[in-house]
XYZ file of C-alpha atoms in Angstrom:
604
model
C 177.300 299.718 -29.405
C 179.788 302.503 -29.588
C 179.159 302.768 -25.715
C 179.719 299.071 -25.270
C 183.176 298.958 -26.846
C 183.926 301.844 -24.961
C 183.478 300.708 -21.954
C 185.240 297.132 -22.902
C 188.454 299.133 -24.267
C 188.468 300.943 -20.949
C 187.828 298.056 -18.770
C 190.490 296.218 -20.177
C 193.212 299.308 -20.210
C 191.962 299.702 -15.880
C 192.870 296.289 -15.447
C 196.484 296.593 -17.122
C 197.354 299.977 -15.209
C 195.810 298.387 -12.155
C 198.537 295.308 -12.435
C 201.184 297.640 -13.497
C 200.467 299.384 -10.333
C 200.758 296.467 -8.231
C 203.653 295.164 -9.597
C 205.748 298.666 -8.946
C 204.220 299.042 -5.272
C 205.261 295.892 -4.564
C 208.999 296.622 -5.825
C 208.924 300.237 -4.409
C 207.844 298.668 -0.920
C 210.596 296.051 -0.603
C 208.114 293.378 0.018
C 209.780 290.293 1.916
C 208.615 287.559 0.270
C 208.535 284.372 2.209
C 209.634 281.229 0.631
C 207.573 277.714 1.160
C 208.578 276.146 4.255
C 211.885 273.660 3.533
C 210.990 270.039 2.502
C 214.114 269.050 3.915
C 212.140 267.629 6.710
C 210.752 265.087 4.510
C 213.665 263.916 3.316
C 215.567 260.879 4.950
C 218.257 262.014 7.276
C 219.841 258.684 7.611
C 222.254 257.410 5.418
C 221.432 255.295 2.441
C 222.116 251.770 3.194
C 223.225 249.353 0.865
C 220.404 248.702 -2.156
C 219.057 245.306 -0.834
C 218.942 242.454 -2.830
C 215.970 241.145 -3.906
C 214.885 237.760 -3.876
C 215.317 236.083 -7.045
C 211.713 235.649 -8.716
C 212.528 235.488 -12.532
C 214.874 233.234 -14.484
C 216.182 235.083 -18.136
C 216.761 232.339 -20.685
C 219.543 234.300 -22.947
C 221.555 234.099 -26.208
C 223.975 236.673 -26.035
C 224.148 240.375 -24.841
C 221.495 242.199 -26.797
C 219.555 245.340 -26.387
C 216.437 243.418 -25.334
C 218.111 241.517 -22.570
C 219.437 244.753 -21.441
C 216.023 246.309 -21.086
C 214.629 243.631 -19.603
C 216.929 243.748 -16.912
C 216.752 247.387 -16.434
C 212.788 247.003 -15.257
C 213.371 244.130 -13.530
C 215.410 246.041 -11.423
C 213.010 249.172 -11.203
C 210.304 247.142 -10.618
C 212.455 245.770 -7.853
C 212.231 242.081 -8.826
C 215.346 239.740 -8.767
C 216.314 237.886 -11.626
C 218.697 235.450 -12.688
C 220.353 234.654 -16.097
C 220.818 231.155 -17.916
C 222.168 230.945 -21.626
C 220.061 228.533 -23.977
C 222.771 226.404 -24.696
C 223.462 225.664 -20.884
C 219.902 225.358 -19.687
C 219.026 221.763 -19.367
C 216.235 221.250 -16.765
C 213.886 222.944 -14.572
C 216.312 222.946 -11.793
C 217.833 225.787 -13.344
C 214.832 227.740 -12.786
C 214.838 230.270 -9.823
C 211.390 231.560 -8.863
C 208.030 230.657 -11.015
C 208.560 232.661 -13.665
C 211.029 232.385 -17.042
C 211.542 235.120 -19.485
C 212.871 234.314 -23.167
C 214.951 237.100 -24.051
C 216.147 235.825 -27.584
C 214.504 235.791 -30.724
C 215.675 232.254 -31.156
C 216.404 228.940 -29.050
C 218.323 227.133 -31.741
C 220.886 226.377 -28.617
C 218.319 225.085 -26.420
C 218.460 220.758 -26.245
C 214.719 220.108 -27.630
C 214.047 217.619 -24.787
C 214.923 220.732 -22.657
C 212.558 223.094 -24.075
C 209.742 220.458 -24.373
C 210.442 219.879 -20.339
C 210.389 223.249 -20.248
C 206.587 223.666 -21.483
C 205.826 220.350 -19.033
C 207.182 222.759 -16.025
C 204.553 225.780 -17.341
C 201.958 223.050 -17.521
C 202.243 222.464 -13.898
C 202.413 225.733 -12.776
C 204.725 227.999 -14.179
C 204.984 231.598 -15.894
C 206.667 231.509 -19.431
C 206.996 234.732 -21.810
C 208.747 234.934 -24.987
C 210.166 238.859 -25.312
C 210.672 238.828 -29.167
C 208.760 237.999 -32.170
C 209.886 233.957 -32.364
C 212.099 232.845 -35.296
C 210.856 230.331 -37.812
C 212.873 227.646 -36.857
C 212.689 223.916 -35.688
C 212.316 224.801 -31.891
C 209.330 226.976 -32.625
C 207.572 224.402 -34.413
C 207.839 222.260 -31.014
C 206.081 224.779 -28.907
C 204.053 226.601 -31.841
C 200.493 225.359 -30.804
C 201.260 225.644 -26.764
C 201.672 229.423 -27.431
C 198.381 229.505 -29.289
C 199.268 229.700 -32.605
C 196.793 227.555 -34.873
C 198.394 229.243 -38.572
C 201.597 231.064 -39.200
C 202.002 230.163 -42.898
C 201.853 234.099 -43.478
C 205.489 234.505 -42.659
C 206.530 237.957 -41.292
C 204.064 241.579 -41.268
C 205.467 244.932 -41.582
C 203.431 247.429 -39.451
C 203.033 250.969 -38.780
C 200.430 251.021 -36.319
C 199.521 249.148 -33.172
C 196.248 249.613 -30.728
C 195.873 248.810 -27.238
C 193.077 246.373 -25.782
C 191.615 244.737 -22.575
C 193.164 247.857 -20.072
C 196.809 246.484 -20.919
C 197.330 250.024 -20.458
C 195.658 252.666 -18.491
C 194.695 256.089 -20.857
C 194.960 254.192 -23.731
C 193.020 251.257 -24.065
C 191.684 251.166 -27.605
C 193.724 253.829 -28.483
C 195.951 253.391 -31.664
C 200.000 254.337 -31.534
C 201.506 255.182 -34.973
C 204.414 257.526 -34.313
C 207.279 256.786 -36.453
C 206.575 252.607 -35.779
C 207.929 250.464 -38.253
C 208.271 246.762 -37.029
C 207.810 243.414 -37.738
C 205.510 240.700 -36.180
C 205.183 236.834 -37.324
C 201.866 236.822 -38.965
C 199.829 234.667 -36.818
C 196.156 233.170 -36.130
C 195.752 232.397 -32.705
C 193.306 229.659 -30.621
C 190.244 231.718 -29.262
C 191.624 231.042 -25.748
C 194.026 233.690 -26.504
C 193.799 236.813 -24.341
C 194.690 239.725 -26.869
C 196.283 242.796 -25.682
C 197.815 244.731 -28.584
C 197.483 244.111 -32.045
C 198.707 245.962 -35.344
C 196.110 248.496 -36.065
C 195.899 247.758 -39.705
C 193.592 245.522 -41.947
C 195.750 242.724 -41.006
C 195.106 243.039 -36.932
C 198.210 240.569 -36.083
C 198.234 240.146 -32.601
C 201.159 241.585 -31.119
C 200.698 240.727 -27.324
C 198.855 237.857 -25.741
C 198.617 235.331 -23.279
C 196.877 231.973 -22.592
C 196.297 229.630 -19.905
C 198.365 226.352 -20.480
C 197.310 223.807 -17.684
C 198.044 225.162 -14.550
C 200.535 227.688 -15.797
C 199.881 230.610 -18.401
C 202.174 231.472 -21.735
C 202.636 235.090 -22.900
C 204.142 236.603 -26.428
C 205.669 239.541 -27.019
C 204.916 239.291 -31.324
C 207.629 241.775 -32.151
C 210.841 243.327 -31.802
C 210.110 246.528 -30.045
C 211.479 245.783 -26.339
C 215.146 247.419 -26.638
C 215.728 250.744 -25.229
C 215.058 252.467 -21.958
C 211.364 253.876 -23.839
C 209.981 250.350 -23.966
C 210.572 249.314 -20.552
C 206.715 250.219 -20.201
C 206.502 246.999 -22.932
C 208.043 245.053 -20.511
C 205.974 245.792 -17.731
C 202.971 245.222 -19.848
C 204.016 241.579 -20.443
C 204.806 240.623 -16.561
C 201.332 242.190 -15.757
C 199.451 239.422 -18.213
C 201.927 236.958 -17.433
C 201.341 237.134 -13.672
C 198.104 236.368 -11.389
C 199.554 238.982 -8.927
C 202.115 241.772 -9.689
C 203.867 243.841 -6.980
C 205.923 246.545 -7.473
C 206.875 249.813 -5.765
C 206.155 253.112 -7.370
C 206.802 256.592 -6.784
C 203.364 258.341 -7.093
C 204.245 261.654 -7.752
C 203.269 264.347 -10.591
C 205.933 267.096 -11.136
C 205.453 269.933 -14.169
C 208.980 272.057 -14.411
C 208.601 275.407 -16.061
C 212.175 276.065 -17.251
C 213.729 279.659 -17.491
C 211.019 280.968 -15.411
C 211.207 283.509 -13.445
C 213.795 284.557 -15.848
C 213.845 288.005 -18.225
C 210.869 288.299 -20.525
C 211.377 289.696 -23.998
C 210.596 293.425 -24.597
C 208.621 294.435 -28.116
C 205.593 292.550 -29.460
C 204.876 289.176 -31.181
C 202.449 289.543 -34.311
C 200.268 286.679 -33.601
C 200.022 287.768 -29.654
C 198.954 291.019 -30.549
C 196.529 290.301 -32.901
C 194.903 287.421 -30.228
C 195.204 288.930 -27.165
C 196.035 292.916 -27.875
C 198.872 292.935 -25.663
C 202.752 293.048 -26.127
C 204.869 289.959 -24.819
C 205.303 291.010 -21.532
C 201.886 291.538 -20.990
C 200.150 288.547 -22.670
C 202.562 286.858 -20.001
C 201.031 288.543 -17.232
C 197.782 288.684 -18.128
C 197.101 285.466 -20.016
C 200.187 282.975 -19.716
C 200.100 282.878 -16.191
C 196.696 283.324 -15.222
C 195.884 280.027 -17.433
C 199.029 278.715 -15.548
C 198.019 279.138 -12.173
C 194.307 278.345 -12.892
C 195.761 274.310 -12.951
C 197.177 274.693 -9.642
C 193.761 275.575 -8.447
C 191.674 273.145 -10.539
C 194.088 270.257 -10.243
C 196.139 271.029 -7.427
C 199.426 271.133 -9.812
C 202.517 272.505 -8.162
C 204.849 273.890 -10.284
C 208.811 274.240 -9.816
C 210.318 277.024 -11.307
C 213.743 277.281 -12.054
C 215.567 280.907 -12.099
C 217.753 282.384 -14.314
C 219.171 285.887 -14.080
C 220.602 287.009 -17.497
C 220.711 285.975 -21.261
C 224.036 287.743 -21.653
C 226.997 284.547 -22.672
C 229.667 285.268 -20.073
C 231.813 282.461 -18.777
C 234.480 284.742 -17.041
C 234.086 287.239 -14.339
C 232.691 289.143 -13.795
C 229.228 288.305 -13.445
C 227.560 291.302 -12.864
C 223.986 292.093 -11.770
C 221.630 292.571 -14.257
C 218.543 294.837 -12.802
C 216.407 295.201 -15.333
C 212.978 293.598 -14.758
C 213.591 293.419 -11.121
C 210.172 294.167 -10.193
C 208.496 291.542 -12.588
C 211.063 288.939 -11.531
C 209.478 289.638 -7.691
C 206.214 289.648 -9.189
C 206.418 285.988 -10.152
C 208.450 284.640 -7.772
C 205.258 286.105 -5.260
C 203.235 284.135 -7.565
C 205.124 280.839 -7.444
C 205.422 280.499 -4.172
C 201.834 281.433 -3.039
C 200.614 278.649 -5.560
C 202.718 276.343 -3.829
C 205.129 276.157 -6.014
C 209.124 275.931 -5.532
C 211.866 278.078 -6.743
C 214.944 276.036 -7.992
C 217.843 277.250 -10.203
C 218.710 277.537 -13.614
C 222.139 279.518 -13.881
C 223.143 283.078 -13.749
C 223.027 282.954 -17.682
C 221.981 279.861 -20.193
C 225.652 278.743 -20.675
C 225.446 274.752 -19.448
C 228.069 273.878 -17.071
C 230.429 272.238 -19.247
C 234.245 273.020 -19.806
C 235.664 274.241 -23.098
C 235.768 271.854 -26.063
C 232.686 270.071 -25.176
C 230.599 268.825 -27.863
C 227.056 270.409 -27.826
C 225.833 268.766 -31.389
C 225.145 272.102 -32.905
C 223.668 274.134 -29.915
C 225.466 277.523 -30.104
C 226.839 277.857 -26.080
C 230.301 278.672 -24.820
C 232.084 276.228 -22.427
C 233.932 277.475 -19.427
C 237.475 278.112 -18.612
C 237.848 276.934 -15.345
C 235.531 275.241 -12.223
C 236.290 278.300 -10.255
C 234.422 280.234 -12.502
C 231.258 278.070 -12.817
C 231.561 278.909 -9.002
C 231.167 282.461 -9.203
C 228.360 282.406 -11.936
C 226.423 280.391 -9.357
C 227.420 282.268 -6.287
C 225.987 285.468 -8.130
C 222.751 283.427 -9.059
C 222.551 282.644 -5.301
C 222.896 286.055 -4.514
C 220.186 287.070 -7.275
C 218.059 284.649 -5.798
C 218.175 286.012 -2.180
C 218.249 289.228 -2.857
C 214.425 288.499 -3.339
C 214.131 285.291 -1.129
C 216.166 286.198 1.671
C 215.264 282.946 3.863
C 215.083 280.060 0.521
C 216.935 277.326 0.806
C 217.349 276.633 -3.021
C 217.512 272.435 -3.536
C 216.718 271.908 -6.978
C 218.893 272.493 -10.371
C 218.099 271.928 -13.788
C 220.831 272.294 -16.503
C 220.716 274.508 -19.105
C 219.455 272.830 -22.265
C 220.265 269.580 -20.432
C 223.333 269.492 -20.442
C 226.032 268.641 -16.993
C 229.559 267.734 -16.790
C 231.049 266.081 -13.837
C 232.721 269.349 -13.041
C 229.649 271.134 -13.712
C 228.078 269.445 -10.994
C 231.207 269.471 -8.530
C 230.686 273.210 -8.786
C 227.077 273.201 -7.889
C 227.662 271.187 -4.832
C 230.618 273.382 -4.001
C 228.576 276.731 -4.309
C 225.180 275.355 -3.541
C 225.937 272.711 -0.387
C 222.012 272.598 0.585
C 220.837 271.197 -3.288
C 219.316 268.070 -3.379
C 217.829 267.645 -6.419
C 219.280 267.659 -9.919
C 216.957 267.214 -13.072
C 218.251 266.191 -16.523
C 216.814 264.055 -18.724
C 215.040 260.094 -18.555
C 215.369 259.522 -22.242
C 218.784 259.800 -24.226
C 218.474 261.938 -27.432
C 220.391 260.442 -30.237
C 223.522 262.348 -31.087
C 223.182 264.717 -27.847
C 225.411 264.327 -24.744
C 222.512 265.069 -22.433
C 222.609 264.497 -18.671
C 220.459 261.459 -18.469
C 219.223 259.824 -15.366
C 217.670 257.618 -13.374
C 215.034 258.318 -10.653
C 217.389 257.080 -7.757
C 219.391 258.567 -4.914
C 223.190 258.820 -6.132
C 226.016 258.399 -3.998
C 226.184 261.773 -3.544
C 223.411 262.027 -1.371
C 221.770 263.697 -4.483
C 218.281 262.641 -6.210
C 217.718 262.668 -9.500
C 214.622 262.928 -10.985
C 215.189 263.031 -14.863
C 212.259 264.908 -16.832
C 210.518 262.409 -19.405
C 208.229 264.577 -21.379
C 207.958 268.223 -22.730
C 206.040 270.748 -24.077
C 202.299 271.992 -24.090
C 200.992 269.913 -27.335
C 202.744 266.791 -26.762
C 202.874 263.935 -29.711
C 201.602 260.661 -29.857
C 204.882 259.420 -28.571
C 205.010 261.432 -25.822
C 201.591 260.666 -24.213
C 202.548 256.665 -25.128
C 205.466 257.450 -22.422
C 203.234 259.401 -20.262
C 200.848 256.712 -20.083
C 204.013 253.828 -19.669
C 205.656 255.632 -16.999
C 202.750 256.277 -14.880
C 202.015 252.763 -15.209
C 205.468 251.541 -14.422
C 207.272 254.042 -12.107
C 204.007 255.729 -10.829
C 205.506 259.204 -12.270
C 204.869 262.471 -14.374
C 207.855 264.173 -14.766
C 207.281 266.901 -17.448
C 208.832 270.396 -18.739
C 207.713 273.452 -20.422
C 208.892 276.646 -21.518
C 207.140 280.210 -21.244
C 208.562 280.928 -24.580
C 207.037 277.999 -26.386
C 204.471 280.411 -27.183
C 206.764 282.511 -29.306
C 208.417 279.779 -31.211
C 206.773 277.873 -33.971
C 209.444 274.802 -33.764
C 207.679 274.421 -30.334
C 203.994 274.731 -31.323
C 203.345 278.476 -31.219
C 201.334 278.401 -35.005
C 198.356 276.627 -33.314
C 198.128 279.633 -30.892
C 198.435 280.051 -27.067
C 194.596 278.929 -26.595
C 194.889 275.395 -28.301
C 198.797 275.102 -27.016
C 196.786 275.542 -23.531
C 193.866 273.411 -24.019
C 196.266 270.358 -25.126
C 198.093 270.890 -21.780
C 194.908 270.979 -19.619
C 193.389 267.641 -21.732
C 196.323 265.517 -20.645
C 196.708 266.538 -17.083
C 192.614 266.087 -16.911
C 192.953 262.676 -18.311
C 195.908 261.956 -15.724
C 193.768 263.018 -12.656
C 190.494 261.172 -13.946
C 192.593 257.958 -14.664
C 194.898 258.523 -11.371
C 193.187 260.099 -8.757
C 195.209 259.296 -6.279
C 198.527 260.924 -8.075
C 200.382 263.112 -5.748
C 200.764 266.721 -7.832
C 204.335 267.840 -6.301
C 207.153 270.324 -6.456
C 210.557 268.912 -7.411
C 212.127 268.503 -4.081
C 208.753 266.799 -2.697
C 208.675 264.607 -5.436
C 212.617 263.933 -4.490
C 211.114 262.664 -1.045
C 209.060 260.270 -2.624
C 212.347 259.371 -4.821
C 214.697 258.603 -1.925
C 211.622 256.311 -0.532
C 211.036 254.279 -3.565
C 214.874 253.901 -4.492
C 215.563 252.745 -0.903
C 212.770 250.140 -1.203
C 212.953 246.307 -1.199
C 209.850 244.230 -1.405
C 209.371 240.732 -0.410
C 206.702 238.624 -2.067
C 205.405 235.829 -0.576
C 202.042 233.674 -2.060
C 200.002 231.367 0.187
C 196.836 230.175 -1.197
C 194.323 233.021 -1.146
C 196.633 235.838 -0.190
C 199.911 237.558 -1.095
C 202.342 239.159 1.767
C 204.323 241.738 1.719
C 207.493 242.712 3.547
C 208.502 246.167 2.413
C 212.054 247.290 3.689
C 213.427 249.457 4.998
C 210.207 251.258 5.617
C 210.592 254.829 6.801
C 206.880 256.064 7.435
C 205.220 255.369 3.947
C 205.037 253.302 1.042
C 203.263 253.182 -2.586
C 203.208 249.809 -4.677
C 201.430 248.958 -7.828
C 199.642 245.874 -7.690
C 198.105 244.028 -11.465
C 195.638 240.852 -10.625
C 193.114 238.966 -12.223
C 190.482 239.106 -9.421
C 189.523 242.350 -7.207
C 190.885 241.882 -3.658
C 188.307 241.342 -1.119
C 190.443 243.075 1.794
C 194.158 244.480 2.132
C 195.418 245.306 5.410
C 197.986 247.944 6.569
C 197.389 249.718 3.020
C 195.017 252.071 1.498
C 193.831 250.134 -2.332
C 193.195 252.974 -5.461
C 191.343 251.562 -8.075
C 193.115 252.592 -11.499
C 191.816 250.228 -14.091
C 190.658 246.701 -13.975
C 193.154 245.030 -12.519
C 195.179 247.405 -11.561
C 195.282 249.268 -8.443
C 197.654 251.487 -6.557
C 198.808 250.241 -2.677
C 199.702 253.291 -0.085
C 201.191 251.337 2.947
C 201.108 252.773 5.728
C 203.274 249.425 7.604
C 206.343 247.372 6.873
C 203.980 244.294 6.663
C 200.896 244.641 3.767
C 198.297 241.259 3.413
C 196.365 241.345 0.309
C 193.500 238.503 -0.099
C 191.232 237.131 -2.382
C 187.805 235.509 -1.613
C 188.995 232.817 -4.047
C 192.217 231.012 -4.684
C 194.281 232.611 -7.537
């Protein structure tokens, strides 16, 4: 037993010494690390055309500008579905309906004439599609159509709920899952006709239906029995309503999975973390080198992840020159750069230091940063970061920038473009944070030619809210855009109390779930993902139903396009595209031509 303990200790010590020797030799030899081939060839070089107008397919009935209406419009725009708008007070007949789908974007329709409302229901029975996008108010107009909605009993008033359950393949990765993260809402307490298909209900003993649909004559009607659709993080709920309402729903997606490692490579803390020392027997730098990176790198082999690391030179707080080189730890930086590139990753930019590129007087909402006196100072600091990066990677083009702590001013962006003309990608945040002036973006190509790739979620151990956003955004945009920090494992507020083994297991579980549910998901670096976003953002889709088939015209079509398809029946044939099944009634299409035809054996 003593000999075995001695052998184990000797082996561990030898392994550490060999790694250190390798790093030193790498630095002393001056090995020239070549970056991965530039992804610029994957970008469309021609100037972006004006955003094509989509044919109107949906009519919105409104009653004033509301968060609900704004969210519905934003979602339709993201799905490249054209819409028109008419107020409830002005709606008089079905002649005002453009397309074959109507979304009522108000909880109350008291302003609509009762005869016009009855005629709208008749229009549905003759083949139209109608959805109530919010829990309806109890009023005379509601009594006119209550039974048509499938409601047989609404005498219980409104029900307050704090959890909900997903059902009937509404959202991949969430089927039969309960969501209860800071949720508090009201729904009309109803009993439904057995003909209704329920997709979402409260996860309490009342089991109040929150989302349902039913056929009505030759048409279909759906009800979102909640007030949750009112913000960017509920766009996925709009998509859910459309997917259960339409017989066949097609819209463009990006198809990219990206994982950013912020502050990597960057100077690592010296010294020892008590928890890591007890668990792994190394100081902080030894833990990262011998456990954190090998575990992270293992995911690139197992699932194909391609990390985007963003370089930082120092953690000093200078915002005025001189921005001097700080050469401590160059061997370690060189090692991680080499490892990142050899595993198929990308090196982007984060900053000379961690001071966001914003002017003096900027409101950081509690963060302790220093504003920059002049744009010229910003430029000089970025030029020093470029010099630093090219001292390791002489032939590199740095295409991606992630703003420190997600702050970036217009002046800071100007400085970036002046200092780094080849820059193509800026990655801020997708979701706004209350009271914080973060750099919030959409997945789109900007008028400057830059491509915005917002990061949606973060952390190794994601809470249920983040997991719900992962599921919604994969279904809506076909995107997983996530960021982590190496030093999360040192910060109790970011999960360190769980321990690295648990944090890593949580992260891999999410990756494994996505890989199993979305096997066609492409793992990309940020620059590669940007090329896919450029194609998505420029694309318009013309949809034509003709009996047993749907014809799609994609424009402008360059070399490929990805689309999501939700349909009642499984297609029997697809022309000019590959069909990838995700879930019951849900598919991804990989189009190879501007004309795509989807056929069904029986008429939809």
